[in-house]
Each structure stands twice: as structure tokens, then as C-alpha cells.
CSV table of C-alpha atoms in Angstrom, one decimal:
chain,number,residue,atom,x,y,z
A,5,VAL,CA,2.6,-15.1,3.0
A,6,LEU,CA,-0.5,-17.9,3.3
A,7,SER,CA,-2.4,-16.0,5.5
A,8,ALA,CA,-2.8,-12.6,6.7
A,9,HIS,CA,-4.9,-10.2,8.0
A,10,PRO,CA,-5.1,-5.9,7.9
A,11,ALA,CA,-4.0,-4.7,11.0
A,12,PRO,CA,-5.9,-1.7,12.3
A,13,GLY,CA,-3.8,0.9,14.2
A,14,VAL,CA,0.0,-0.8,13.3
A,15,ALA,CA,1.5,2.7,11.9
A,16,LEU,CA,4.4,0.8,9.4
A,17,VAL,CA,6.3,2.4,6.0
A,18,SER,CA,5.2,0.5,3.3
A,19,GLY,CA,8.2,-2.6,2.9
A,20,ALA,CA,9.3,-2.8,6.9
A,21,ALA,CA,8.7,-5.1,9.2
A,22,ARG,CA,7.8,-5.5,12.7
A,23,LEU,CA,7.9,-8.0,15.0
A,24,SER,CA,5.9,-6.8,18.2
A,25,ALA,CA,4.6,-9.0,21.3
A,26,LYS,CA,5.2,-12.6,19.0
A,27,ARG,CA,2.9,-11.0,16.0
A,28,LEU,CA,4.4,-10.2,12.6
A,29,TYR,CA,3.6,-7.0,10.8
A,30,ILE,CA,4.7,-6.2,7.3
A,31,GLY,CA,4.1,-2.5,6.2
A,32,CYS,CA,1.9,-2.3,2.6
A,33,ALA,CA,0.9,0.9,0.9
A,34,ASP,CA,-2.9,1.6,2.2
A,35,GLY,CA,-1.6,0.0,6.4
A,36,ALA,CA,-0.4,-2.8,7.9
A,37,LEU,CA,-1.1,-6.3,7.6
A,38,GLU,CA,-0.5,-9.1,10.3
A,39,VAL,CA,1.0,-12.1,8.9
A,40,THR,CA,-0.2,-15.3,10.8
A,41,GLU,CA,1.5,-18.3,8.2
A,42,VAL,CA,3.8,-18.4,5.7
A,43,LYS,CA,5.5,-20.9,3.3
A,44,PRO,CA,9.4,-20.2,3.0
A,45,ASP,CA,10.7,-21.2,-0.2
A,46,GLY,CA,11.3,-25.2,0.2
A,47,LYS,CA,9.7,-25.3,2.9
A,48,ARG,CA,6.6,-26.4,4.9
A,49,ALA,CA,4.0,-23.8,6.0
A,50,MET,CA,4.2,-22.4,9.6
A,51,GLU,CA,3.0,-20.0,11.6
A,52,ALA,CA,4.6,-16.9,11.0
A,53,LYS,CA,6.1,-16.3,14.5
A,54,ALA,CA,7.6,-20.0,14.1
A,55,PHE,CA,9.3,-18.3,11.0
A,56,ALA,CA,10.3,-14.9,12.9
A,57,ALA,CA,12.2,-16.9,15.5
A,58,GLY,CA,14.1,-18.9,12.7
A,59,VAL,CA,15.1,-15.3,11.4
A,60,PRO,CA,18.7,-14.4,13.0
A,61,ALA,CA,17.7,-10.4,12.2
A,62,LEU,CA,14.3,-11.4,14.2
A,63,ARG,CA,14.9,-13.8,16.4
A,64,GLY,CA,13.9,-12.9,20.2
A,65,GLU,CA,14.1,-8.8,18.8
A,66,GLU,CA,11.3,-7.0,18.8
A,67,GLY,CA,11.7,-4.0,16.9
A,68,THR,CA,11.1,-2.6,12.7
A,69,TRP,CA,13.2,-3.8,10.1
A,70,SER,CA,13.4,-2.6,6.5
A,71,CYS,CA,12.9,-5.2,3.7
A,72,VAL,CA,13.4,-3.1,1.0
């Protein structure tokens, strides 16, 4: 994760990820973060929504997934 900011009002358990309205959220111990930019291992930096579009489990879906 290269860039993220607090996402007040988003309720997620720690270790969960949510794709909603082309926004990627990660649950943390003290709330949630909206991830805006990532750099996957061996790839260039990209917007989080572009990353989510390339992950089969997230592609075209809205929902919540466990990352643990």
C-alpha cells in the first residue's frame, strides 16, 4: 500500500477487504482505510481500483472478503 487514508463510517473487521463503488477498503484494528494506491510485488504503482480490477476474487464484484 503506497497511499491510503482513514475511512470514517466504514465498518470492517480487522483483516477484511471490501470493494464498494470502485473503492478498496481494508479493515484495521481501529477502523478502516480507503486504499488509493498500491504497488504489487514486481509491478508498477497503480490506483487501487485498477489493482482490484485485476484480482479475480474482486473483479466485477462488490462485497467483503477475508484477507487473513
